[in-house]
Short mmCIF file of C-alpha atoms and ligand atoms in Angstrom, two decimals:
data_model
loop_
_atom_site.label_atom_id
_atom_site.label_comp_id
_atom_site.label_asym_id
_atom_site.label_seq_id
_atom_site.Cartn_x
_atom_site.Cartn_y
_atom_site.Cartn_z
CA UNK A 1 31.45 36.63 14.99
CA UNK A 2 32.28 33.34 16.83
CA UNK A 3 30.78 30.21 15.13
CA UNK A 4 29.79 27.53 17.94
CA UNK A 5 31.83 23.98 16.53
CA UNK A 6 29.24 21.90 18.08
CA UNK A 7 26.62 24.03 16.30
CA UNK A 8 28.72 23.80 13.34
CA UNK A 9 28.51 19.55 13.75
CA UNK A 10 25.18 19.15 14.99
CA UNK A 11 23.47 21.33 12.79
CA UNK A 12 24.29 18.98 9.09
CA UNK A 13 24.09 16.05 11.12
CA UNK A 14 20.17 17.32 11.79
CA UNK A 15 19.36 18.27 8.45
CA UNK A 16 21.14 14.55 7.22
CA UNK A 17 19.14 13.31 9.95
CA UNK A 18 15.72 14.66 8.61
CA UNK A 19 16.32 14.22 4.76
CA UNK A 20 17.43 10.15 5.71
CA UNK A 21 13.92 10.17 7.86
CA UNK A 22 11.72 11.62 4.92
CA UNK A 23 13.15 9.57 2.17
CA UNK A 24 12.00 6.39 4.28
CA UNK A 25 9.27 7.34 5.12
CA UNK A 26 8.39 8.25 1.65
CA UNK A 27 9.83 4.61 0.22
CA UNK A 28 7.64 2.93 2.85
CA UNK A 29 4.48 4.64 2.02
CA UNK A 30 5.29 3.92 -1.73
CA UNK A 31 5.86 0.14 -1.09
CA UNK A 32 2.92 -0.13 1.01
CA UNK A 33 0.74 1.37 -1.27
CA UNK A 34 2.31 -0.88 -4.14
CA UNK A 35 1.94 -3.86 -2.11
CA UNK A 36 -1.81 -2.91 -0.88
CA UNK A 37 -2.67 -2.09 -4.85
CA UNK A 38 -1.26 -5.44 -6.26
CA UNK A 39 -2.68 -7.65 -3.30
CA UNK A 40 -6.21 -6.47 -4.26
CA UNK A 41 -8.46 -8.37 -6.00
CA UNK A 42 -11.15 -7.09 -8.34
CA UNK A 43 -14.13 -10.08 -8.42
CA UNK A 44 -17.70 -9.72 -10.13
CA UNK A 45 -20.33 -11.84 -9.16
CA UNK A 46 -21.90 -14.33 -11.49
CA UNK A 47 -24.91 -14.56 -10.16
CA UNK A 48 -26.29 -10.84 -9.24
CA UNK A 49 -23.25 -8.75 -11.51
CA UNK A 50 -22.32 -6.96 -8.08
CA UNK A 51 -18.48 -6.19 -8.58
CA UNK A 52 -16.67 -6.42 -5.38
CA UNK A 53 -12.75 -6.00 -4.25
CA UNK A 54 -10.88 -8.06 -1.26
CA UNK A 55 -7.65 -7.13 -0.28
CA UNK A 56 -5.99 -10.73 -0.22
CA UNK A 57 -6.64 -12.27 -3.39
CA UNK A 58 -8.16 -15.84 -3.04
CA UNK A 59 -8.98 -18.19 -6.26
CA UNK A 60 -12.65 -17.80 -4.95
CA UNK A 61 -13.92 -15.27 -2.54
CA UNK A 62 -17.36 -14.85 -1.58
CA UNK A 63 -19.89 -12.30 -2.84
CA UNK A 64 -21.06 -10.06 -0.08
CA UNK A 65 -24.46 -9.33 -1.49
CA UNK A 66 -26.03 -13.09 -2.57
CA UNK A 67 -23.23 -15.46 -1.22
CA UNK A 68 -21.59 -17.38 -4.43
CA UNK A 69 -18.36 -17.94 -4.95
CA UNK A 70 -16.43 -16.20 -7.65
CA UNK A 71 -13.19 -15.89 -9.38
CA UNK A 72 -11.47 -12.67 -9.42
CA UNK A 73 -12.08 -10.87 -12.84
CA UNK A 74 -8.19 -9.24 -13.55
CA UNK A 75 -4.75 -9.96 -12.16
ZN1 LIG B 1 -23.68 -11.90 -5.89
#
């Protein structure tokens, strides 16, 4: 049985190829996730106890229910 040598090249190349894609693609979604976890901000309202998240954290963001200002409850 004749093996085709372009076959014989392309065909690791592809599989190299693939494995390279899904191991980035799987480090991205990791980082992002990370990143979108330790950017977040847990806050609880003095005023009316509602307990709120915003994805930047700010020293103060604003309660969406009554309006105050509040400081964001963990790191
Ligand atoms: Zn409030």
């Amino acid at each position: 049985m004749p093996v085709d040598p372009l076959s014989l090249f392309v065909l690791p190349l592809m599989i190299a190829l693939a494995a390279l894609f899904a191991a980035a693609a799987a480090y991205d979604f990791i980082i992002f996730r990370r990143r979108k976890n330790r950017n977040k901000a847990v806050y609880r309202c003095d005023a009316c106890r509602h307990i709120y998240t915003v994805l930047h954290r700010t020293p103060l963001a604003r309660c969406p229910q009554c309006g105050k200002q509040n400081e964001p409850v963990r790191e």
